[in-house]
Coordinates of C-alpha atoms in Angstrom, one line a residue:
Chain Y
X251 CA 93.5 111.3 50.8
X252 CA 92.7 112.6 54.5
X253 CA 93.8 115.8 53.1
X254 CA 91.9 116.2 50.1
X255 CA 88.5 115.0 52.4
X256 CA 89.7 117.2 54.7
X257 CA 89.3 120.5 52.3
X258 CA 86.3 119.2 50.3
X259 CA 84.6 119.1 54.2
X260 CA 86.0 122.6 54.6
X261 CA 84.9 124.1 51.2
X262 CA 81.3 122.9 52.0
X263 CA 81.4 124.1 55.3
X264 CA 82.5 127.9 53.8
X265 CA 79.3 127.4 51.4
X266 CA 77.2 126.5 53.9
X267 CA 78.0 129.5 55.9
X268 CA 75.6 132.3 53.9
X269 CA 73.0 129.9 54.3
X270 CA 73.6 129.6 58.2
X271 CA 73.7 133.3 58.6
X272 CA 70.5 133.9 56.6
X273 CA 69.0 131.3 58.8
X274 CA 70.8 132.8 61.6
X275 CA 69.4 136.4 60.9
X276 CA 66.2 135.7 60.5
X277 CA 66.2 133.7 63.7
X278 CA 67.4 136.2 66.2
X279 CA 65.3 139.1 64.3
X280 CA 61.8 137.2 64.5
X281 CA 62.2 135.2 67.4
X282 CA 62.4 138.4 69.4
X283 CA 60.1 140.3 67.2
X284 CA 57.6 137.3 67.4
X285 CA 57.2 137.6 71.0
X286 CA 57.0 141.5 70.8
X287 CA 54.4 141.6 68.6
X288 CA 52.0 139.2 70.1
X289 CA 52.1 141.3 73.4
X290 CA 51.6 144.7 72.2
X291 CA 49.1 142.4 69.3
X292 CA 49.6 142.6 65.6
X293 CA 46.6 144.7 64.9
X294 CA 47.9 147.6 67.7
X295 CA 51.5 147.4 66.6
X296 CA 51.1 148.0 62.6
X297 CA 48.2 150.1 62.9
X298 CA 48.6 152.1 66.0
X299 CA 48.9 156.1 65.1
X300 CA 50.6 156.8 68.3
X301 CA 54.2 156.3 69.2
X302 CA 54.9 157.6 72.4
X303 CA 57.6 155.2 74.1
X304 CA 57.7 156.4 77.8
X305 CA 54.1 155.3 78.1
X306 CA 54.1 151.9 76.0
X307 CA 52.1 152.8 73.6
X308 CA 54.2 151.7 70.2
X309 CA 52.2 152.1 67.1
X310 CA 54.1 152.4 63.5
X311 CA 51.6 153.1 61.3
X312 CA 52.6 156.9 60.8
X313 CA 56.3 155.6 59.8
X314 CA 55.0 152.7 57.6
X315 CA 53.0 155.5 55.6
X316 CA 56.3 157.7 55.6
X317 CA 58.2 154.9 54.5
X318 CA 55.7 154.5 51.3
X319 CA 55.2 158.1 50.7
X320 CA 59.0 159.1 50.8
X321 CA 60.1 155.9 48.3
X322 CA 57.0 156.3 45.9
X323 CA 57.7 160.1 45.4
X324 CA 61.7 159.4 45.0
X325 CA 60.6 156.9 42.2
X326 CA 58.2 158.5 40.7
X327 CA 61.5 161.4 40.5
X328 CA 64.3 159.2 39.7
X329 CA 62.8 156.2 37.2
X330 CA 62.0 158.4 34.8
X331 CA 65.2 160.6 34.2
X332 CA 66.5 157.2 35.0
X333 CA 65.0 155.3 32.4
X334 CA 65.8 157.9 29.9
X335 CA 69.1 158.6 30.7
X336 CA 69.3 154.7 30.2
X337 CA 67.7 155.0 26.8
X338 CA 70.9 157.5 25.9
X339 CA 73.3 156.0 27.0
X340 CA 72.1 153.0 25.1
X341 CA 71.4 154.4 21.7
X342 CA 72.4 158.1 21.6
X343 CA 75.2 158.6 23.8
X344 CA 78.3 159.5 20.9
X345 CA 81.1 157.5 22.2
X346 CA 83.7 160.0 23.4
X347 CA 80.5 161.5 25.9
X348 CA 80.3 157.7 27.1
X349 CA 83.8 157.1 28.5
X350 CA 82.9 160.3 30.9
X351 CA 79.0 159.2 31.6
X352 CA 79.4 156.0 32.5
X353 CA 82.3 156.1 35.2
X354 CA 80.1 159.3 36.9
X355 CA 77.1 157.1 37.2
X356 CA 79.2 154.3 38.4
X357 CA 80.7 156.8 40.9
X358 CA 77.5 158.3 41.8
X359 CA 76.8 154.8 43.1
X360 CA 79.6 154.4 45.2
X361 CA 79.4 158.1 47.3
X362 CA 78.6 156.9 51.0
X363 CA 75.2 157.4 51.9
X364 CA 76.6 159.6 54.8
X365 CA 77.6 162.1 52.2
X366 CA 74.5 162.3 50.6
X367 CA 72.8 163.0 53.8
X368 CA 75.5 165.6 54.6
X369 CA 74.9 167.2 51.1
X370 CA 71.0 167.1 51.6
X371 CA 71.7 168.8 54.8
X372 CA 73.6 171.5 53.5
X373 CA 72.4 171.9 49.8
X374 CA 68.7 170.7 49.7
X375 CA 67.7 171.4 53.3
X376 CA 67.6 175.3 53.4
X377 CA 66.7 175.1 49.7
X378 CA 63.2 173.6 50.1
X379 CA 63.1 175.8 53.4
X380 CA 63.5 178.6 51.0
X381 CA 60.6 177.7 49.1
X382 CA 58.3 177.0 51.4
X383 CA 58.9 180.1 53.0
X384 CA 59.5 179.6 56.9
X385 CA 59.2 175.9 57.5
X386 CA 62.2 173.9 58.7
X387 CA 62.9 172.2 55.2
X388 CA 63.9 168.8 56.9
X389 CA 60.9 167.5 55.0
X390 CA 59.5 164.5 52.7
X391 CA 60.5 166.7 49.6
X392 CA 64.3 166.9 50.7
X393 CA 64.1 163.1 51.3
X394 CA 62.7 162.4 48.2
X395 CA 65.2 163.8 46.7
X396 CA 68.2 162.9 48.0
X397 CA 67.1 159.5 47.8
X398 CA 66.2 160.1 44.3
X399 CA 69.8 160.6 43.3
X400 CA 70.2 157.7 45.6
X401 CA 68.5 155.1 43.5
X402 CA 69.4 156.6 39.8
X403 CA 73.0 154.6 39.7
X404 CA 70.8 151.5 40.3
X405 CA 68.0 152.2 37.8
X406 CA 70.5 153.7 35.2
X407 CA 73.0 150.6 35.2
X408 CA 70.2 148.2 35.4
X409 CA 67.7 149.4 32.9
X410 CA 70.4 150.0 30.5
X411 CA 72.1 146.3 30.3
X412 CA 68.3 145.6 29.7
X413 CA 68.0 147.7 26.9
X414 CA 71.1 146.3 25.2
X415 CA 70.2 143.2 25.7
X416 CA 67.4 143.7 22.9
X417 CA 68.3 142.3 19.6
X418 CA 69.7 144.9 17.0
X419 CA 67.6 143.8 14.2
X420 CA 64.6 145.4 16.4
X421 CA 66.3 148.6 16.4
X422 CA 67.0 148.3 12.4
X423 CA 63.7 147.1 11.3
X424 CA 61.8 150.1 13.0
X425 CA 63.9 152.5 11.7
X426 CA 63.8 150.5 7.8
X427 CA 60.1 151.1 8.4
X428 CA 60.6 154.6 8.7
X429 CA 60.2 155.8 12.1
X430 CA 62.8 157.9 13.5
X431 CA 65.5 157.3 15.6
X432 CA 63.6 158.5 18.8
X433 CA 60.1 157.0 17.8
X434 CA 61.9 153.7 17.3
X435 CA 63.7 153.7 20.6
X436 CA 60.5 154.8 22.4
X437 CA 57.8 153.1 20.9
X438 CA 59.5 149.9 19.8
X439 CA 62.7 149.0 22.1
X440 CA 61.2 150.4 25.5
X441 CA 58.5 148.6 25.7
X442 CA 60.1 145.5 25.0
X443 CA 62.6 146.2 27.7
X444 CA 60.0 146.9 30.2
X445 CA 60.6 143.8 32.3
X446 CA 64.2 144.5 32.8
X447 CA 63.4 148.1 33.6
X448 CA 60.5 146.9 35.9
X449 CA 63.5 145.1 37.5
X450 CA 65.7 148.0 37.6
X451 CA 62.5 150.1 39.6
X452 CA 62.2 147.4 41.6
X453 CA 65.5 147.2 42.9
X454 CA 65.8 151.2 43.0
X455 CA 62.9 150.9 45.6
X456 CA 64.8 148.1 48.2
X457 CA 67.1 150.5 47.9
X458 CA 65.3 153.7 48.9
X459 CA 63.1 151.4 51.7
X460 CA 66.1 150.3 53.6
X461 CA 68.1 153.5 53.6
X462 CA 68.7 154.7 57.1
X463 CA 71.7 158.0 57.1
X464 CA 71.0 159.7 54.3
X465 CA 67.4 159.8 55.0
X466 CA 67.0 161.0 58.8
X467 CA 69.6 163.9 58.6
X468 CA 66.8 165.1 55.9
X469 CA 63.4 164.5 57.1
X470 CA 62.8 166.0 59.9
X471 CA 61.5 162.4 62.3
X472 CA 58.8 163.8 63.0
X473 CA 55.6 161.0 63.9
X474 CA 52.8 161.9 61.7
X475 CA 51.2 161.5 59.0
X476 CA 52.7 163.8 56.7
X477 CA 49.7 166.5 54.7
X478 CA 52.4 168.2 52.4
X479 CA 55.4 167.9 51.1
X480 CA 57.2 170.0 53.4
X481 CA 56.2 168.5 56.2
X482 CA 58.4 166.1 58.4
X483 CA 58.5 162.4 58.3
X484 CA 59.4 159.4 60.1
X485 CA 60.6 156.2 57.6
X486 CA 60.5 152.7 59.1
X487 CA 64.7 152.5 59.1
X488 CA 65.2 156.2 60.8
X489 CA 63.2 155.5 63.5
X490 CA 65.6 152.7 64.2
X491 CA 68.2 154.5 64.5
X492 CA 67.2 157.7 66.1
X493 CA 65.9 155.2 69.0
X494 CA 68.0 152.6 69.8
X495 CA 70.7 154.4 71.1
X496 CA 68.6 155.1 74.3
X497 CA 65.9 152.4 74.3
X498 CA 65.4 149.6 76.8
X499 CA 63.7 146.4 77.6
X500 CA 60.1 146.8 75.8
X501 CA 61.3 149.5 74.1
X502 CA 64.4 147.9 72.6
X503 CA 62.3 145.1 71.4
X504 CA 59.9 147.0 69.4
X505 CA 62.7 148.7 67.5
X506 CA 63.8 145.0 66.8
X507 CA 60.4 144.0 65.9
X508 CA 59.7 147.1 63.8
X509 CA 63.7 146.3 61.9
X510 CA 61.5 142.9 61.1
X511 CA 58.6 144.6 59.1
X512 CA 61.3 146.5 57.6
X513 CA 63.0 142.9 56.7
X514 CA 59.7 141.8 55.4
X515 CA 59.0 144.7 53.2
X516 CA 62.6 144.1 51.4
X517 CA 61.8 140.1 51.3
X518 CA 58.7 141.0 49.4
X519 CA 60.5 143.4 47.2
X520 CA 63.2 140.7 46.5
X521 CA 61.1 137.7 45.8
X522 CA 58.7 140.0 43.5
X523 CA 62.5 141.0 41.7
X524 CA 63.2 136.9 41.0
X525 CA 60.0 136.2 40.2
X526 CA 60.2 139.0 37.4
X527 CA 63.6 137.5 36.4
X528 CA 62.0 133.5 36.2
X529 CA 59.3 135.2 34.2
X530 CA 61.2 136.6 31.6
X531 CA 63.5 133.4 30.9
Chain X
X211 CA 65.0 163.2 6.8
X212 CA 62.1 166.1 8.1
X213 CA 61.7 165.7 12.1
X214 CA 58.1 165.4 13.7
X215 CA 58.0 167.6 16.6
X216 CA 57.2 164.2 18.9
X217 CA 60.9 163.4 17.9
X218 CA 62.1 166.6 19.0
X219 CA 60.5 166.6 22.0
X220 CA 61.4 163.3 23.0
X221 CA 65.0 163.6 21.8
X222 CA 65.4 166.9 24.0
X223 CA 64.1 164.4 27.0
X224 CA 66.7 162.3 27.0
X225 CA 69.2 164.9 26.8
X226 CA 67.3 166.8 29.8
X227 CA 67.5 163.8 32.0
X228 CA 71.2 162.8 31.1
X229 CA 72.3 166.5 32.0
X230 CA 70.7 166.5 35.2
X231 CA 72.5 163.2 36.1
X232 CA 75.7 164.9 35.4
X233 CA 74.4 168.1 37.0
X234 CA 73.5 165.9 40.2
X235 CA 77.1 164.0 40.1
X236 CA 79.2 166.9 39.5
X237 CA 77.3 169.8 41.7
X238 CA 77.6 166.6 44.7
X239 CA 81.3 166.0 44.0
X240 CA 82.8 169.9 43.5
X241 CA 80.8 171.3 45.8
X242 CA 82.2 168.7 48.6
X243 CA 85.6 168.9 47.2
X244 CA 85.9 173.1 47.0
X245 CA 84.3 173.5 50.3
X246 CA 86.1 170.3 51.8
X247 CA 89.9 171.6 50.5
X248 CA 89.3 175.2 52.2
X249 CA 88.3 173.6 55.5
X250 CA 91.9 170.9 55.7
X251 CA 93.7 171.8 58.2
X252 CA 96.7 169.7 60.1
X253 CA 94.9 169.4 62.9
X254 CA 92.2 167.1 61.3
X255 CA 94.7 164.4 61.3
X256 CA 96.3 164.5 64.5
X257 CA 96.4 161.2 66.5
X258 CA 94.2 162.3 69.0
X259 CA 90.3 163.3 68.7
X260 CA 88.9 166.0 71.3
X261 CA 86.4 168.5 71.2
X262 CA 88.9 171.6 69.9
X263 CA 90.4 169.5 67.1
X264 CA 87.8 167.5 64.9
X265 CA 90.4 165.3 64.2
X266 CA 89.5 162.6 61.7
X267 CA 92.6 160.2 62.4
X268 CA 91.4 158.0 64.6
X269 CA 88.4 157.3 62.7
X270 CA 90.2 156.6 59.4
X271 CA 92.6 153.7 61.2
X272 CA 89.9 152.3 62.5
X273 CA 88.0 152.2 59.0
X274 CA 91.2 150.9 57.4
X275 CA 91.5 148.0 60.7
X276 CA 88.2 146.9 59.9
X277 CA 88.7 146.6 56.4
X278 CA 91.8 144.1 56.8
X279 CA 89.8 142.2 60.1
X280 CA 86.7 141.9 57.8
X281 CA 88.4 140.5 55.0
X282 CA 90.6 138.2 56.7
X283 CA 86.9 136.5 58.2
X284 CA 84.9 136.7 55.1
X285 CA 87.6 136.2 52.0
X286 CA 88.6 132.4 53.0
X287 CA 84.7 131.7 53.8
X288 CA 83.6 133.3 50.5
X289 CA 86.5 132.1 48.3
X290 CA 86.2 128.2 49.7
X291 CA 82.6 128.5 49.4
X292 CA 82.8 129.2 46.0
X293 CA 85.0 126.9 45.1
X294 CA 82.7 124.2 46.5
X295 CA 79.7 125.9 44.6
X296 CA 82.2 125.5 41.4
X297 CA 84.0 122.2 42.0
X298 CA 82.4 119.5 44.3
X299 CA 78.5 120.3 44.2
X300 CA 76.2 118.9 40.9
X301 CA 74.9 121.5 38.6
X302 CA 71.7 122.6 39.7
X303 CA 71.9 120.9 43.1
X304 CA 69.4 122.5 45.8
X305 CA 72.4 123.0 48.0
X306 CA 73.3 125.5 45.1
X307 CA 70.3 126.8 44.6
X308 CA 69.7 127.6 48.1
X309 CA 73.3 129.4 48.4
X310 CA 72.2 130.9 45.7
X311 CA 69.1 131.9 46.6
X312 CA 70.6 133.2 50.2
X313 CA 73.0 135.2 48.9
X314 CA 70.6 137.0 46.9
X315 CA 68.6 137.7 50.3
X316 CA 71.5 138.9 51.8
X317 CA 72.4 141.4 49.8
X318 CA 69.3 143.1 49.7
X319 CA 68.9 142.8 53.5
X320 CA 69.2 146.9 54.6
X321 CA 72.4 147.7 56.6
X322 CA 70.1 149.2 59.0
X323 CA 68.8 145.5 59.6
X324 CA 72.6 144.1 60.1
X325 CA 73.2 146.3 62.9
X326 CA 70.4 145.0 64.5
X327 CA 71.2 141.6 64.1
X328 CA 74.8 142.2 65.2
X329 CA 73.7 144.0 68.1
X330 CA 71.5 141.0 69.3
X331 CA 73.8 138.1 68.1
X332 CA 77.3 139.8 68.8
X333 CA 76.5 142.5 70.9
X334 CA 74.3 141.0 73.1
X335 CA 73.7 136.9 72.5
X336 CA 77.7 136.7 72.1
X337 CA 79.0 139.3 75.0
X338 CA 80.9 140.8 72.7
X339 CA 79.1 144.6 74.1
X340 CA 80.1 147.6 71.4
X341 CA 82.6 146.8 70.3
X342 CA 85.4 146.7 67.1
X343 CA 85.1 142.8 67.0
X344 CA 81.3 142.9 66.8
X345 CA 81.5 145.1 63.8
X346 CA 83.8 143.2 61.7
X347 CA 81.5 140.2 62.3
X348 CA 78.6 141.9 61.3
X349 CA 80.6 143.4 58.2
X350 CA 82.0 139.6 57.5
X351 CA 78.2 138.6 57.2
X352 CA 77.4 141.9 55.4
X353 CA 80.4 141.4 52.5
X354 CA 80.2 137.4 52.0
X355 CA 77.7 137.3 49.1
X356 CA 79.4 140.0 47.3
X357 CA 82.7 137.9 47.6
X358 CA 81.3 134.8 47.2
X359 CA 79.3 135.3 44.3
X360 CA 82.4 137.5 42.3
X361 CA 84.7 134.6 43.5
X362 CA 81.9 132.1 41.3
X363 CA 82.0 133.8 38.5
X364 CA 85.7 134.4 38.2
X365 CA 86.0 130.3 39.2
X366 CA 84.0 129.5 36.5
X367 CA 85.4 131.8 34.0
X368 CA 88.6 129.2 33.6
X369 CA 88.9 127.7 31.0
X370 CA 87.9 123.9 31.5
X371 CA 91.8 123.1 29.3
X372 CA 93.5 124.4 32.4
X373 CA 92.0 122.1 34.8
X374 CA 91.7 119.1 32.5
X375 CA 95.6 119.3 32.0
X376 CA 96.4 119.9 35.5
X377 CA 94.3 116.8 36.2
X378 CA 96.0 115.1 33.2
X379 CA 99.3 115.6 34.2
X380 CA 98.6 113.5 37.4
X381 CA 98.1 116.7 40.0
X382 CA 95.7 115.6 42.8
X383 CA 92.2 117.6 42.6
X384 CA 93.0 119.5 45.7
X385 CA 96.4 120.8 43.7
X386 CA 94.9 121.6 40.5
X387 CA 92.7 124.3 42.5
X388 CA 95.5 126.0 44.4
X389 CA 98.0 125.7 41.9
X390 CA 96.1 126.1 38.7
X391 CA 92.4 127.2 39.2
X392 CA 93.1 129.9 41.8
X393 CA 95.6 131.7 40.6
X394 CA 93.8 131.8 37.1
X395 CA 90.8 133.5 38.9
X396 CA 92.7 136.0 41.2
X397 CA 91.8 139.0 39.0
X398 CA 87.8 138.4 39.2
X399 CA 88.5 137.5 42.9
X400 CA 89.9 141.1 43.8
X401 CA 87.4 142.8 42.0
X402 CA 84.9 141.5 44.3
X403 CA 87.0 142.2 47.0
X404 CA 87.5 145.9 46.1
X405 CA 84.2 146.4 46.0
X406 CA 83.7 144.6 49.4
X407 CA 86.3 147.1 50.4
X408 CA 84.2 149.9 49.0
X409 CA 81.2 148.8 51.0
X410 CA 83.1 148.8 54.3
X411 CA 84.1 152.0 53.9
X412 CA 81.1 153.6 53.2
X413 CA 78.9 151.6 55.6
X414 CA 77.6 153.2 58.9
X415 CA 74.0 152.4 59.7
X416 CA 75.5 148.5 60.5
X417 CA 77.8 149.9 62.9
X418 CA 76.1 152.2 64.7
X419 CA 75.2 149.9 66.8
X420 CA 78.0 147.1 66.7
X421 CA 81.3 148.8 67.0
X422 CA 79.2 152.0 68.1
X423 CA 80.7 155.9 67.9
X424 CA 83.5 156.3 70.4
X425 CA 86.1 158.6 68.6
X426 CA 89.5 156.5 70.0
X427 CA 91.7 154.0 67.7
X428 CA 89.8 150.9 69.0
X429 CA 91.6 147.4 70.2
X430 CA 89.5 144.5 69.9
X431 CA 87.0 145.1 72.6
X432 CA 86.6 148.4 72.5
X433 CA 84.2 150.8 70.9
X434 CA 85.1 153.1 68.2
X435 CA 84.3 155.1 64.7
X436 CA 85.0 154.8 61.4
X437 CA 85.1 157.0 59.2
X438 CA 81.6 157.1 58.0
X439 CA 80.1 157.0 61.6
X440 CA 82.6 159.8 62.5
X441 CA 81.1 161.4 59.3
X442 CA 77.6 160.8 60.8
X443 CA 78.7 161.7 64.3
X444 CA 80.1 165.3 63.5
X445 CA 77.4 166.5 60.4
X446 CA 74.3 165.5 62.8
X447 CA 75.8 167.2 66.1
X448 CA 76.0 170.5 63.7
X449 CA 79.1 172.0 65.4
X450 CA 81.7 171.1 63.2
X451 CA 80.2 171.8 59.8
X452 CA 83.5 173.1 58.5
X453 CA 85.3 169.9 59.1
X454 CA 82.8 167.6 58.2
X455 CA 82.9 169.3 54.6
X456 CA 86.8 168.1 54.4
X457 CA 86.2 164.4 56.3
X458 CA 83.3 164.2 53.5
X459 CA 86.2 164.8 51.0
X460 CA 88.0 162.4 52.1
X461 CA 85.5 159.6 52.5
X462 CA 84.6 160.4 49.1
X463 CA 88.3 160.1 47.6
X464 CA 88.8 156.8 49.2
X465 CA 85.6 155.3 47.6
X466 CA 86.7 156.5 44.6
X467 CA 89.8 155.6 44.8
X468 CA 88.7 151.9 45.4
X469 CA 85.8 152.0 42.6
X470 CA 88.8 152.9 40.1
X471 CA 90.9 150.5 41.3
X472 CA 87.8 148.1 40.7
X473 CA 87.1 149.2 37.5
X474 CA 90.8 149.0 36.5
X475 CA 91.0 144.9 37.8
X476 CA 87.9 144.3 35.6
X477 CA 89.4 146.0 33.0
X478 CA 92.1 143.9 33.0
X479 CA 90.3 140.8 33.0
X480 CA 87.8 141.5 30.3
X481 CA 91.5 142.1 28.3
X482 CA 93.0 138.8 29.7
X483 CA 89.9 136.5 28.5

C-alpha cells in the first residue's frame, strides 16, 4: 500500500503545482512592483505623462491610454464582422462552404503573432503610410488592425458555440411567425445570445491587451498621447519589451511594476469573463 | 416569400463580413507563402548562423529542443494533476475549485508577463542567467493549464464501466489508472499536447527574456533563439526582409501542421465515443 500512498501523494502534489505557480507569479511580480511603486508613489507612477528613463522620471499614463485606445478601436473593428460572421456560420453557412470556413478560422488562430507583426509590417505599414500621405504609417490604425484580425478567431469560435447553443424551437417559432430568416436570426436569436457573445468580446479584448510582437513592429512606440489615428503609440506590453533589454536597477523595476498593471488589467478582464459565465447558469 | 429590403441588407452583412475573414486568412497565408517560396534558398538551413547567411537552422533545433524539454516538465505535472482532480479529490472540493480557478488565471496571464516572471524567478532569483533551461521553465508554467485541463476532460470522458470492472476484477486503484483509465484517455491527452506544442512554437514575447536571442544551437545553459524570436530578431533589424518572408513560411507550416494534426486526434475521438 506504500506504493499506492506513495502516487496518490504525488498526484496531489502535480495538482497542487498550477496553484503554486499562480501564487508563485504573483509573488515575485508584486513584491517587486510593490516596493517600486511606493517610491516613485502611486499617483506619479499611473498618472505621470513623462517617461524619460535616464532621468527617473517613469510615468505610464501615455501607454495606459495607448493601451485603451489601440484595443477599443480593434474591437470596435473585429466584434462586429466577428459577430456576424458568427451569425453565418451558425445559420447560413451551406455545409460544403463550412468544411473550408471553419478550419481557416481555426488556422487564423494558430498563425504566430510574430507573423502577423511581420505581415502588418510589410502589408499594412506602407499602406496606411500611403493614405495619410507622408507619415511613417507605424501608427494606432496599423495596430488596430492587425490586432483586429488578431482577436476575430477568438470572437468567431466563441460567439458562435453561443449561438448554437440557443434552442432550435426559437429559431422555428420566429420564422412560423413570419419573420424572415435574417430578421429572425437578428432580432430574436442575437440578442438572446448576447451574454455568450459579451464573453466572446471579452475574451477578444485580454487578448488584444496583452499582445506584445505583433503590436510594436506596428505602432510606432512612440510616448504620447496619440491625436489621430496615424499617429504613433506606445501599449503597456511594448514598452516592456522595447525596454528591458537595456534597463537597470530602477529602471528594470519599473518595467516589472508596469508588467504588474498590465497583470491587473487582464485579472479584471478575467474575473469580469467568470462572473458573466456564473451569471448566465 | 417577397424580401424586405432590411433582410437584404442584413443578409449581404453577413456575407460582407464572412468574405473579409477569408479575404484576411488567405491574403495573410499566400502572400507569406509566394513571397516566402521565392526567397528559400540552401543556405537558410545551414548549421551555422552568421551575418551573410540568414540561416534559420539553428533556430528551428532549438524550437524543436524546447518543445521535447518543455513537455517532458509539464506533461507528468499536468497528466498526474489531472488525474488527482479526476480520481482522489471530492466533487466540488475547494482544492478543485481553486485549480480550477488557477488555471483559468493562467491562461489568460499575457506571455509578455511570463517572461517577466521567468526572468526574475529563473533568470535572476534561480541563477539560471539567459538561458535554454530558463525558457523551458517558463514554457512548463506557460503550457500546464492547457495540459492539465484537456488531460481532465479526456479522464473524465471514460466510461465509469471501464473502471468499475477493472476495480471488479480485483486490480488495485493505482493499476486500474495506468492500465485501464490512461490508455482509454490518451487520444484527448495528445490533443492538448499538440496544441501545447502549437503554443511553444509560436511563442516569443516569453522568451525574449528567458532563453534570450543568441542565434547558436543552445546547451542547457546557454542562450539561444527559436524560431519565432529568430523570426522577431531578423523582421525588426530590417536587413534581411527577404529571408524572413521564407522563415515566416516556415513558422507558419509548422503551426499548421500541428493544428491539423490536433484537429485530426480530436477527430478521432469524437468518432471513438
Amino acid at each position: 500500500m506504500l506504493k499506492e500512498r506513495f502516487f496518490q501523494g504525488l498526484f496531489a502534489l502535480s495538482a497542487g503545482f498550477s496553484i503554486f505557480a499562480v501564487g508563485a507569479i504573483a509573488l515575485f511580480l508584486f513584491f517587486n512592483a510593490f516596493a517600486t511603486i511606493s517610491q516613485i508613489g502611486f499617483l506619479e507612477f499611473i498618472f505621470g505623462m513623462d517617461w524619460y528613463p535616464d532621468e527617473e522620471i517613469f510615468g505610464i499614463f501615455p501607454m495606459i491610454v495607448g493601451s485603451i485606445y489601440v484595443t477599443a478601436l480593434a474591437i470596435a473593428l473585429g466584434v462586429p464582422i466577428g459577430v456576424l460572421s458568427a451569425v453565418y456560420l451558425a445559420y447560413f453557412c451551406p455545409k460544403g462552404l463550412k468544411k473550408i470556413i471553419m478550419p481557416a478560422v481555426e488556422l487564423l488562430g494558430a498563425i504566430p503573432s510574430v507573423v502577423y507583426g511581420f505581415f502588418g509590417l510589410v502589408i499594412v505599414v506602407p499602406l496606411v503610410s500611403n493614405i495619410f500621405d507622408g507619415v511613417s504609417g507605424k501608427s494606432i490604425l496599423a495596430a488596430s488592425l492587425i490586432l483586429a484580425i488578431m482577436v476575430l478567431p477568438t470572437i468567431i469560435l466563441v460567439s458562435k458555440v453561443a449561438i448554437e447553443a440557443l434552442p432550435k424551437s426559437y429559431y422555428e417559432g420566429a420564422l412560423a411567425l413570419g419573420a424572415s430568416p435574417e430578421r429572425t436570426v437578428f432580432f430574436a436569436i442575437v440578442p438572446a445570445a448576447k451574454s455568450g457573445i459579451l464573453a466572446s468580446v471579452i475574451l477578444g479584448v485580454g487578448r488584444a491587451i496583452g499582445e506584445a510582437m505583433a503590436v510594436i513592429m506596428v505602432a510606432g512606440n512612440q510616448v504620447q498621447i496619440p491625436h489621430s489615428l496615424s499617429d504613433g503609440v506606445r501599449t503597456l506590453t511594448t514598452n516592456i519589451v522595447l525596454e528591458m533589454g537595456y534597463a537597470a536597477d530602477l529602471h528594470k523595476d519599473v518595467l516589472i511594476a508596469n508588467a504588474v498593471v498590465l497583470f491587473v488589467f487582464i485579472l479584471i478582464i478575467n474575473i469580469s469573463f467568470s462572473a458573466l459565465k456564473r451569471g448566465k447558469k | 416569400m417577397s424580401r424586405d429590403y432590411l433582410s437584404i441588407f442584413l443578409s449581404f452583412l453577413l456575407k460582407f463580413s464572412i468574405f473579409s475573414v477569408l479575404f484576411v486568412f488567405f491574403g495573410i497565408t499566400l502572400f507569406i507563402f509566394i513571397k516566402g517560396i521565392i526567397y528559400i534558398s540552401p543556405s537558410l538551413f545551414e548549421w551555422e548562423y552568421n551575418s551573410t547567411n540568414v540561416s534559420l537552422m539553428p533556430a528551428l533545433i532549438n524550437t524543436i529542443n524546447m518543445v521535447i524539454c518543455s513537455l517532458a516538465i509539464a506533461m507528468p505535472l499536468g497528466i498526474f494533476g489531472a488525474i488527482y482532480l479526476n480520481e482522489y479529490s471530492k466533487k466540488d472540493s475547494k482544492i478543485l475549485n481553486l485549480i480550477r480557478v488557477t488555471s483559468d488565471t493562467l491562461v489568460g496571464i499575457p506571455s509578455i508577463v511570463y517572461g517577466l516572471f521567468g526572468y526574475l524567478a529563473f533568470v535572476i532569483y534561480f541563477g539560471f542567467k539567459t538561458s535554454f533551461i530558463a525558457g523551458v521553465l517558463t514554457l512548463s508554467i506557460m503550457i500546464l493549464p492547457l495540459i492539465l485541463r484537456s488531460s481532465e476532460e479526456a479522464l473524465k470522458s471514460v466510461p465509469m464501466g471501464y473502471k468499475e470492472a477493472s476495480l471488479a476484477l480485483g486490480a488495485s486503484k493505482l493499476r486500474t489508472i495506468f492500465a485501464i483509465i490512461l490508455p482509454s484517455a490518451t487520444a484527448g491527452i495528445l490533443a492538448g499536447v499538440i496544441l501545447s506544442i502549437g503554443r511553444i512554437v509560436g511563442e516569443s514575447a516569453a522568451l525574449l527574456y528567458t532563453s534570450g536571442s543568441v542565434a547558436q544551437i543552445a546547451g542547457a545553459l546557454d542562450s539561444g533563439r527559436t524560431l519565432s524570436v529568430h523570426m522577431y530578431a531578423i523582421s525588426s533589424e530590417g536587413l534581411h526582409i527577404n529571408e524572413a518572408y521564407s522563415t515566416a513560411m516556415v513558422l507558419i507550416v509548422i503551426v499548421f501542421f500541428m493544428n491539423f494534426i490536433s484537429n485530426f486526434v480530436a477527430k478521432k475521438i469524437l468518432k471513438d465515443s
